[in-house]
Short mmCIF file of C-alpha atoms and ligand atoms in Angstrom, two decimals:
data_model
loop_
_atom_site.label_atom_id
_atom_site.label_comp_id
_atom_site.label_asym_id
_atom_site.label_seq_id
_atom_site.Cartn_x
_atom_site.Cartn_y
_atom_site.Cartn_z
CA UNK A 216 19.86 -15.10 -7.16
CA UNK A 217 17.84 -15.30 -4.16
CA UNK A 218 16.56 -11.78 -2.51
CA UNK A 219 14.97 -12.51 1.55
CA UNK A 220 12.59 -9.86 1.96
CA UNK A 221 11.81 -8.97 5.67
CA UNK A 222 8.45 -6.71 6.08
CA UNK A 223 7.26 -5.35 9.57
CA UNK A 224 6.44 -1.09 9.40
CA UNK A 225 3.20 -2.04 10.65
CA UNK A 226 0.50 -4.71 11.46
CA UNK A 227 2.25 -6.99 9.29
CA UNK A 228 5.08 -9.13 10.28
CA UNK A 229 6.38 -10.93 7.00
CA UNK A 230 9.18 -13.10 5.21
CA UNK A 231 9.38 -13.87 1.63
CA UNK A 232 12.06 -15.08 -0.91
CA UNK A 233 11.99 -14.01 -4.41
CA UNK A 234 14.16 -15.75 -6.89
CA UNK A 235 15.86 -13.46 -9.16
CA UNK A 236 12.74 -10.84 -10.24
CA UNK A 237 9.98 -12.77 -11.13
CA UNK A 238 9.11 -15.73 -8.66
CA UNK A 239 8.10 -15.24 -5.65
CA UNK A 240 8.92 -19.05 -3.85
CA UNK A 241 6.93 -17.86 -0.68
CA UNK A 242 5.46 -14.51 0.98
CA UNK A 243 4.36 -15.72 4.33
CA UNK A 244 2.83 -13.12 6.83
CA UNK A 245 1.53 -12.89 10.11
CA UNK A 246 -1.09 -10.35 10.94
CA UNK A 247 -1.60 -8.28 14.25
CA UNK A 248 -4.92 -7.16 12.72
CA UNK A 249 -6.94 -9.04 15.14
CA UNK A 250 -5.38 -7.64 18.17
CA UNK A 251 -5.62 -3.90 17.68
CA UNK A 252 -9.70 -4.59 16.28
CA UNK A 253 -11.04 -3.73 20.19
CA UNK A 254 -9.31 -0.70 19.70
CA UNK A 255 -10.12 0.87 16.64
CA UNK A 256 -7.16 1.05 15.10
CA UNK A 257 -3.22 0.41 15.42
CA UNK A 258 -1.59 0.01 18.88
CA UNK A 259 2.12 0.57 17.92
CA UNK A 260 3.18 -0.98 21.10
CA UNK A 261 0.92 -3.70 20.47
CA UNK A 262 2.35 -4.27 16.79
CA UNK A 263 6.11 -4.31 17.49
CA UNK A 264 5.64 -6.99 19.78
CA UNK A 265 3.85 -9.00 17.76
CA UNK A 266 6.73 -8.64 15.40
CA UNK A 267 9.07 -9.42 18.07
CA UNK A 268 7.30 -12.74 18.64
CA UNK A 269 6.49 -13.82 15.10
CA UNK A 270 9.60 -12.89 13.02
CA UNK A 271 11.62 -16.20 13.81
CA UNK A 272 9.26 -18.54 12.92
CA UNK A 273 7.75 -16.17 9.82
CA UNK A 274 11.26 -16.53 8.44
CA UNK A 275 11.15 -20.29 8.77
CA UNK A 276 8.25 -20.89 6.87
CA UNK A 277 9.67 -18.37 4.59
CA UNK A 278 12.70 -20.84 3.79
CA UNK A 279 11.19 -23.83 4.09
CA UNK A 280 8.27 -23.09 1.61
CA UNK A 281 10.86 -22.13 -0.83
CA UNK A 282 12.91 -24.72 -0.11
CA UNK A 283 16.14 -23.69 0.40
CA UNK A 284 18.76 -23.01 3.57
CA UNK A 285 19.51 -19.46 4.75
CA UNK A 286 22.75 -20.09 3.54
CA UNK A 287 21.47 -20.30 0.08
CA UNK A 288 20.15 -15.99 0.69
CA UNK A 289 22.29 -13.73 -1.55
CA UNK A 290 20.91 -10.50 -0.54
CA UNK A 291 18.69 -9.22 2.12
CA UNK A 292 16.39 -6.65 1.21
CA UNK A 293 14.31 -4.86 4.42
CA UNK A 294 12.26 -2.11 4.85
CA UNK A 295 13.77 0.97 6.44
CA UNK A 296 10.81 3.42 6.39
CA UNK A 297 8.20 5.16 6.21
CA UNK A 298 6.64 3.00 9.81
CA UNK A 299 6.01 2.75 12.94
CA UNK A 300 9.38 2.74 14.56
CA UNK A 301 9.42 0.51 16.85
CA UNK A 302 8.00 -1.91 14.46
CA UNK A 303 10.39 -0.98 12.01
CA UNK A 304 13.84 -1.76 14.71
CA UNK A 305 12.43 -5.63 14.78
CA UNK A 306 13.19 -5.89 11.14
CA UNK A 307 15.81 -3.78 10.41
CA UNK A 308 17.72 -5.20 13.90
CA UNK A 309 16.69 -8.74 13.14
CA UNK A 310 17.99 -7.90 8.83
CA UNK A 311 21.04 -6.85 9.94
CA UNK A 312 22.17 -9.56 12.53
CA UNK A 313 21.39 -12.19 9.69
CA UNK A 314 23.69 -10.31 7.12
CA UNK A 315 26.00 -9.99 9.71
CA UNK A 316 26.36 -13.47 10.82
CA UNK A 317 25.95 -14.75 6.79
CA UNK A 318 28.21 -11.86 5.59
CA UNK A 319 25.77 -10.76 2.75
CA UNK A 320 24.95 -7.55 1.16
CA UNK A 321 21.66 -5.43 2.90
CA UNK A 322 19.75 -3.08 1.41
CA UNK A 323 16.95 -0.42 3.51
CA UNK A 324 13.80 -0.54 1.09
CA UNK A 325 11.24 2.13 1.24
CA UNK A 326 7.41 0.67 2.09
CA UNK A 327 6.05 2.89 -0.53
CA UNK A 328 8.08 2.15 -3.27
CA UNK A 329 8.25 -1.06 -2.96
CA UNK A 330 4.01 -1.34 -3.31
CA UNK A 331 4.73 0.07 -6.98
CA UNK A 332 7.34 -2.17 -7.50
CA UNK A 333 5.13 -5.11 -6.60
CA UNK A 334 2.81 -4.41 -9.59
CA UNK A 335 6.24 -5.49 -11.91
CA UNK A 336 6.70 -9.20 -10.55
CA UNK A 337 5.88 -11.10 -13.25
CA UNK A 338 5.53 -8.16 -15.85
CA UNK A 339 8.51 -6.68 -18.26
CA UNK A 340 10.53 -3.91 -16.92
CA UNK A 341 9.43 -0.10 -18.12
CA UNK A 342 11.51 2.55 -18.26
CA UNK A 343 9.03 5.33 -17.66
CA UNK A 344 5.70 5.19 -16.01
CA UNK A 345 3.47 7.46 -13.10
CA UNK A 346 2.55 5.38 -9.96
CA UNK A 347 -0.82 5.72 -8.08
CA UNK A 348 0.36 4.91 -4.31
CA UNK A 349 -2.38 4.83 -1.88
CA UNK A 350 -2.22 3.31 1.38
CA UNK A 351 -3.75 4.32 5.28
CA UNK A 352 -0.77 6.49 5.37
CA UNK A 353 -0.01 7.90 2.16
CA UNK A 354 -2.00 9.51 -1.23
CA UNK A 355 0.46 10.44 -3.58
CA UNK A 356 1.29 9.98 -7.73
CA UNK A 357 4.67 9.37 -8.32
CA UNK A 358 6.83 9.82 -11.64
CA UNK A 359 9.15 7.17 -12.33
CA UNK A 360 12.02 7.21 -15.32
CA UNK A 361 15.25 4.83 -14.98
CA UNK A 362 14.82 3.72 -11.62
CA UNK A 363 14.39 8.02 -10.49
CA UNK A 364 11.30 8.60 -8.42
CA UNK A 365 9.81 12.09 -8.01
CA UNK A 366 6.75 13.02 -6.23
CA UNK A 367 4.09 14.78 -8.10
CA UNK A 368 1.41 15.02 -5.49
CA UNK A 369 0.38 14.04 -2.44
CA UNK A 370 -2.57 14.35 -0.41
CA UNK A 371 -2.58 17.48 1.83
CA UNK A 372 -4.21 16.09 4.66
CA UNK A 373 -5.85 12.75 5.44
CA UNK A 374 -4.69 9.61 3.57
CA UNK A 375 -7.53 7.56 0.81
CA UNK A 376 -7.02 4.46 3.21
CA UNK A 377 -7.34 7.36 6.62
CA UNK A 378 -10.89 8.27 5.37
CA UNK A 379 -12.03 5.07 4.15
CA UNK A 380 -11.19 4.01 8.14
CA UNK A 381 -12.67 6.91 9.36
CA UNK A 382 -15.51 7.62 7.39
CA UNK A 383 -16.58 3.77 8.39
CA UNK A 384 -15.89 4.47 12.30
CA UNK A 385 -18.61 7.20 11.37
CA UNK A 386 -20.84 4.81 10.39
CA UNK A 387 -20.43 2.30 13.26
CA UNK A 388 -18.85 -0.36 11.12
CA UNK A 389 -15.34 -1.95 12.19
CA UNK A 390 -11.75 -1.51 11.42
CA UNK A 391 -9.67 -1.14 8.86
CA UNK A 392 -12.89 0.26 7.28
CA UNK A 393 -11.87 -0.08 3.55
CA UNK A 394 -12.22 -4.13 2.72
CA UNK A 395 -16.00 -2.83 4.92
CA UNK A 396 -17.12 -0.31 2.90
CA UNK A 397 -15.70 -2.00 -0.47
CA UNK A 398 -18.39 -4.98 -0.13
CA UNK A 399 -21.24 -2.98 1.55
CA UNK A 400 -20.74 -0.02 -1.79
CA UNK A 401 -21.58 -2.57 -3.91
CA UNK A 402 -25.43 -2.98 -2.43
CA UNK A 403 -25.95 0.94 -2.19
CA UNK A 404 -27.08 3.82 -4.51
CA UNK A 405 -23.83 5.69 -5.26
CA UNK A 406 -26.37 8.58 -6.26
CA UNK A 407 -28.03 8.88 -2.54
CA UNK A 408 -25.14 11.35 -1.54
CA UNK A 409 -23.64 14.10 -3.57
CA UNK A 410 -19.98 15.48 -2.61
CA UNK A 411 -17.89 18.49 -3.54
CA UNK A 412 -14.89 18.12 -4.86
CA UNK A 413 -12.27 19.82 -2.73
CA UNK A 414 -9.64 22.11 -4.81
CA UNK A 415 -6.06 21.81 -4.27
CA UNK A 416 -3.09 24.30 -5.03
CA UNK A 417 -1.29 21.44 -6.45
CA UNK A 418 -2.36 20.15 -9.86
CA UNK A 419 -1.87 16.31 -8.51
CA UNK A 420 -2.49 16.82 -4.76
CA UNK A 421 -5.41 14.81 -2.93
CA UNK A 422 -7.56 16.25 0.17
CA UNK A 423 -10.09 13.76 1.87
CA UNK A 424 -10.83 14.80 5.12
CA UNK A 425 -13.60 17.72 3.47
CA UNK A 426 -15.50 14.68 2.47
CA UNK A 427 -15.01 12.84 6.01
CA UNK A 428 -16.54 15.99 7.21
CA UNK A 429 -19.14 15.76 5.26
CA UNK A 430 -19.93 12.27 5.82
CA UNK A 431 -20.32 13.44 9.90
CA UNK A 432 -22.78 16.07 9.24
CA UNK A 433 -24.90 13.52 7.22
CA UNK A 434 -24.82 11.54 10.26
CA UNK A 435 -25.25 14.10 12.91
CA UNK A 436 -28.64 14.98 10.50
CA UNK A 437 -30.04 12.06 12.03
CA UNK A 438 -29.94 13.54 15.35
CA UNK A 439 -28.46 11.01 17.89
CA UNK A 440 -30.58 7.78 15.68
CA UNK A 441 -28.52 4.79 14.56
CA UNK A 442 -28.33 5.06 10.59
CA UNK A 443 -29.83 2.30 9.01
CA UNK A 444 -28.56 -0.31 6.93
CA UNK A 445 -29.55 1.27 3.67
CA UNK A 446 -28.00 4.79 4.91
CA UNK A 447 -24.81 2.89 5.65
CA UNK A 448 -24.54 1.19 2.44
CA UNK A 449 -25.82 3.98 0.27
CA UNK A 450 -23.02 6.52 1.90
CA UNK A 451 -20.53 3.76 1.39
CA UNK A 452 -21.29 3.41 -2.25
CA UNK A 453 -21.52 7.66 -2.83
CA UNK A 454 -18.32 8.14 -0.31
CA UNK A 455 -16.32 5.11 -2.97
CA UNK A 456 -17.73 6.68 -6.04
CA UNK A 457 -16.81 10.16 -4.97
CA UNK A 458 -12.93 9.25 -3.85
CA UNK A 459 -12.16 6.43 -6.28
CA UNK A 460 -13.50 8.97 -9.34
CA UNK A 461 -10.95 11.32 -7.41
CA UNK A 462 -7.82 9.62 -7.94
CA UNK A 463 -8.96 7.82 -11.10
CA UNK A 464 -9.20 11.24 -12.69
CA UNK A 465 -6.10 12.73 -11.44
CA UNK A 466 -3.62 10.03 -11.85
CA UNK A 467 -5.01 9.76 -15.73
CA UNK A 468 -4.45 13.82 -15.51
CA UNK A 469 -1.13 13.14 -14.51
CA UNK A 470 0.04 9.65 -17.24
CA UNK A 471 -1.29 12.16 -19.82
CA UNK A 472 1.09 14.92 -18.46
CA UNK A 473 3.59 13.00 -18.28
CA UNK A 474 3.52 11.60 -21.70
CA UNK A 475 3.65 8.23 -20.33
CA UNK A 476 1.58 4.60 -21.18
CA UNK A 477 1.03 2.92 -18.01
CA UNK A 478 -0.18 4.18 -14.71
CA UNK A 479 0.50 1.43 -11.68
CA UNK A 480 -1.51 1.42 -8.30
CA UNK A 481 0.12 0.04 -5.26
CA UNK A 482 -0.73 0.47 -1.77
CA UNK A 483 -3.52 -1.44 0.73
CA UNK A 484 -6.71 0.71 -1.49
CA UNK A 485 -5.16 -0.83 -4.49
CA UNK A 486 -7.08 -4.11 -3.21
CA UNK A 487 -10.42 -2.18 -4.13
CA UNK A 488 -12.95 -3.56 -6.04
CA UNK A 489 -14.72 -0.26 -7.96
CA UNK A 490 -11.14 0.90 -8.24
CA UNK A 491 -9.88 -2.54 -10.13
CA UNK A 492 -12.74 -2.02 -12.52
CA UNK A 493 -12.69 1.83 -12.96
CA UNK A 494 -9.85 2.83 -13.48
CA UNK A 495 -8.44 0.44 -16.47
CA UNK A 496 -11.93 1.05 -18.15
CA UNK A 497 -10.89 4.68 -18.57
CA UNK A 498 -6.97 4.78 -18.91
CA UNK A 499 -8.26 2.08 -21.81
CA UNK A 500 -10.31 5.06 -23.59
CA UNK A 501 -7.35 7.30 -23.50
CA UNK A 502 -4.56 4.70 -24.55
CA UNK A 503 -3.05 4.11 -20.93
CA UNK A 504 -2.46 0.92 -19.38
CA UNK A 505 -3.07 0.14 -16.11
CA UNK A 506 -1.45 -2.12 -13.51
CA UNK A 507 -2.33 -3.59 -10.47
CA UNK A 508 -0.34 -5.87 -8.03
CA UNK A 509 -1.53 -9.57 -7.56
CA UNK A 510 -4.59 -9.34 -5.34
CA UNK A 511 -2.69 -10.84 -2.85
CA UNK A 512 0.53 -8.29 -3.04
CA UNK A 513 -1.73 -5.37 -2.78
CA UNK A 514 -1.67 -5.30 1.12
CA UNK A 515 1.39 -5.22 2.77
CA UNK A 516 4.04 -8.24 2.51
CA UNK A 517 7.75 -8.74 2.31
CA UNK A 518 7.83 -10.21 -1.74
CA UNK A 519 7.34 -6.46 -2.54
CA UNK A 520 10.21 -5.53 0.02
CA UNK A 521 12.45 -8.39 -1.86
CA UNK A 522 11.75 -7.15 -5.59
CA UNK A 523 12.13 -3.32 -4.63
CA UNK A 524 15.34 -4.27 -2.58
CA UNK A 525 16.60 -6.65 -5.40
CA UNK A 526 16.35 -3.75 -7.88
CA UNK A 527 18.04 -0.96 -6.08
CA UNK A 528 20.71 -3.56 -5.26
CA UNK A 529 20.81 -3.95 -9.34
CA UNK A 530 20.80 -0.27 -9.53
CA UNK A 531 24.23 -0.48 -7.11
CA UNK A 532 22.84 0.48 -4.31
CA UNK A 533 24.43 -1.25 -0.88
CA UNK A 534 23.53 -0.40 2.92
CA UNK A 535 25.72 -1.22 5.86
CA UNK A 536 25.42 -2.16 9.35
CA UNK A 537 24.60 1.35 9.84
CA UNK A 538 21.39 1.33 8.70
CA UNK A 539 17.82 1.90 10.90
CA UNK A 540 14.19 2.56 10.42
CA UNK A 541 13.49 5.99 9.23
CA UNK A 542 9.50 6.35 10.59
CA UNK A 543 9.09 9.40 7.13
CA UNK A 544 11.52 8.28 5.34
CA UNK A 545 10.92 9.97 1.71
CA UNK A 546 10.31 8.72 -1.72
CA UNK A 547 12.55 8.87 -4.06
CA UNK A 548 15.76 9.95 -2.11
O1 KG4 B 265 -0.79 -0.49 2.42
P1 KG4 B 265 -1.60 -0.93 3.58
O2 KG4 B 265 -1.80 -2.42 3.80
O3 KG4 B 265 -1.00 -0.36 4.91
C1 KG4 B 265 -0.44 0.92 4.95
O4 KG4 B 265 0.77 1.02 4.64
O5 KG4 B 265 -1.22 1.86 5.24
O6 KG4 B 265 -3.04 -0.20 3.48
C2 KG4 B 265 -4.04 -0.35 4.46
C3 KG4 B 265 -5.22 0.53 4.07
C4 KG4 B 265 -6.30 0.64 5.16
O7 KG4 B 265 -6.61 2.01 5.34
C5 KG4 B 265 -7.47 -0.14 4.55
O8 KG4 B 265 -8.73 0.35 4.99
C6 KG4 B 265 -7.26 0.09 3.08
O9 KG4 B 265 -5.86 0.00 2.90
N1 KG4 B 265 -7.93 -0.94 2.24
C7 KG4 B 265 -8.94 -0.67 1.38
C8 KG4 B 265 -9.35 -1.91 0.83
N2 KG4 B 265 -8.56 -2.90 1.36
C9 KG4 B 265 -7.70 -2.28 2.22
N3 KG4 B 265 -9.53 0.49 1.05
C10 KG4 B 265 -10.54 0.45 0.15
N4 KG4 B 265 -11.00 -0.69 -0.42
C11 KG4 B 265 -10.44 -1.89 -0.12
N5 KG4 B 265 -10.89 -3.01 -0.68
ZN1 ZN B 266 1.66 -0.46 2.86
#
């Protein structure tokens, strides 16, 4: 069976075909990145054009690096939400003219789901298991048994991926701040700067903009004076200690709650290095596994779209010609 994934809630603009779960024949995806950089972040406007432009030819190197006709697609598998809508209407517009014209079965996959479900290309299926999702838009842990997602917490105001972004606008370095920060961590003192951690009503919620705060007062100490290169790389390497400890701890908290053996990460901050190396380290002490997605299915792409999509359609779920992009669409409903 061969699943066409079609990716574009954001920056991304990206075509893949998976054959039946496991292989993923080609994920090819074309990145807006470098047009929103003189702006500091994401232009929607900017984004769903670039979509507009890109999608036909994404989708032909999608078939031809796989190697088969469009005729040969058995199910198209797009994602409906959470996005940027107008982003969102190129793919779900452009999914539902092809099922249309090929008279095959679509299903509307949600973004954030389908980062978890990236981490199980590849790997044997699991009933029950808590998911780690953290993205620039989202910080939440997840509960998943037979196919049934439920929220367990979410951040309660700025996203991981957010602060990352902002804290490194802070500090005068470029966007999307996290990859930034990631590398420069690694050559400072995670010791030079001590944060609180922020308390939450929630037992699994998240809060990170106390610690973006904080990070701004640091730099307004130094009155107007551009922080130095060690200051920069010392607060990047206490701001990743202090955030990836965070969600390490909590999503542990939450396996161990939940009486479950694996914890998997999915989302663009699952791509980070201290996090990769922290966080199976300690589930390993307490008898939880941990799983990440293939480096390269950590940031957005349209394989994850195609193996999320090709499971719900498993699962009997169908969409018609009905469906559109839901900018919040929910997890787990
Ligand atoms: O999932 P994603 O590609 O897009 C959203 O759906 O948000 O995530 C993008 C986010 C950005 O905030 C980016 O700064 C962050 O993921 N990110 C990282 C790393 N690579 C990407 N954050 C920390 N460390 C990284 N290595
Ligand atoms: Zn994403």
């Amino acid at each position: 069976m061969y699943t066409l994934g079609i990716e574009t809630s954001c920056d991304e603009t990206s075509c893949a075909v998976l054959k039946n779960q496991h292989e993923v024949l080609s994920n090819i995806i074309s990145s807006s990145l470098f047009r929103h950089k003189p702006y500091g972040g994401i232009v929607p406007e900017i984004a769903s054009r670039h979509s507009l432009e890109q999608i036909d030819t994404v989708l032909k190197e999608a078939l031809d690096e796989a190697k088969i006709k469009i005729t040969d697609i058995d199910l198209i598998a797009v994602t409906s939400g959470p996005g940027l809508i107008g982003s969102l209407l190129v793919g779900v517009s452009f999914a539902k003219a092809l099922a249309m014209q090929l008279k095959k079965p679509i299903v509307g996959v949600n973004h954030l789901e389908a980062h978890l479900s990236a981490c199980f290309i590849g790997k044997p299926e699991t009933e029950k298991y808590v998911g780690l999702l953290i993205s620039g838009g989202h910080s939440m842990i997840t509960y998943q048994e037979k196919a049934k997602i439920s929220v367990l917490g979410s951040t309660i105001d700025d996203a991981i991926g957010e602060a990352y972004d902002k804290v490194a606008k802070i500090l005068g370095l470029g966007y999307p701040g996290g990859p930034i920060m990631d590398k420069l961590a690694k050559e400072g003192n995670p010791k030079a700067f001590q944060f609180t951690r922020p308390k939450q009503k929630g037992e699994f919620d998240f809060s990170f903009s106390g610690i973006k705060t904080a990070v701004l007062y640091e730099v307004q100490k130094l009155k107007g004076e551009k922080p130095s290169d060690q200051f920069v790389k010392d607060m990047a390497a206490s701001f990743q200690h202090t955030v990836i400890r965070w969600v390490t701890d909590k999503s542990l908290a939450a396996a161990q709650e939940k009486n479950v053996k694996l914890l998997v990460v999915g989302g663009g901050v699952s791509a980070n290095s201290y996090l990769r190396e922290l966080l199976p380290a300690e589930g390993k002490k307490i008898g939880i596994d941990v799983w990440f997605p293939e480096f390269k299915m950590s940031l957005d792409n349209a394989a994850m779209i195609a193996r999320r999509g090709w499971e719900i359609y498993k699962a009997g779920h169908r969409d018609t010609l009905a469906l559109s992009g839901t900018p919040s669409l929910k997890v787990g409903v």
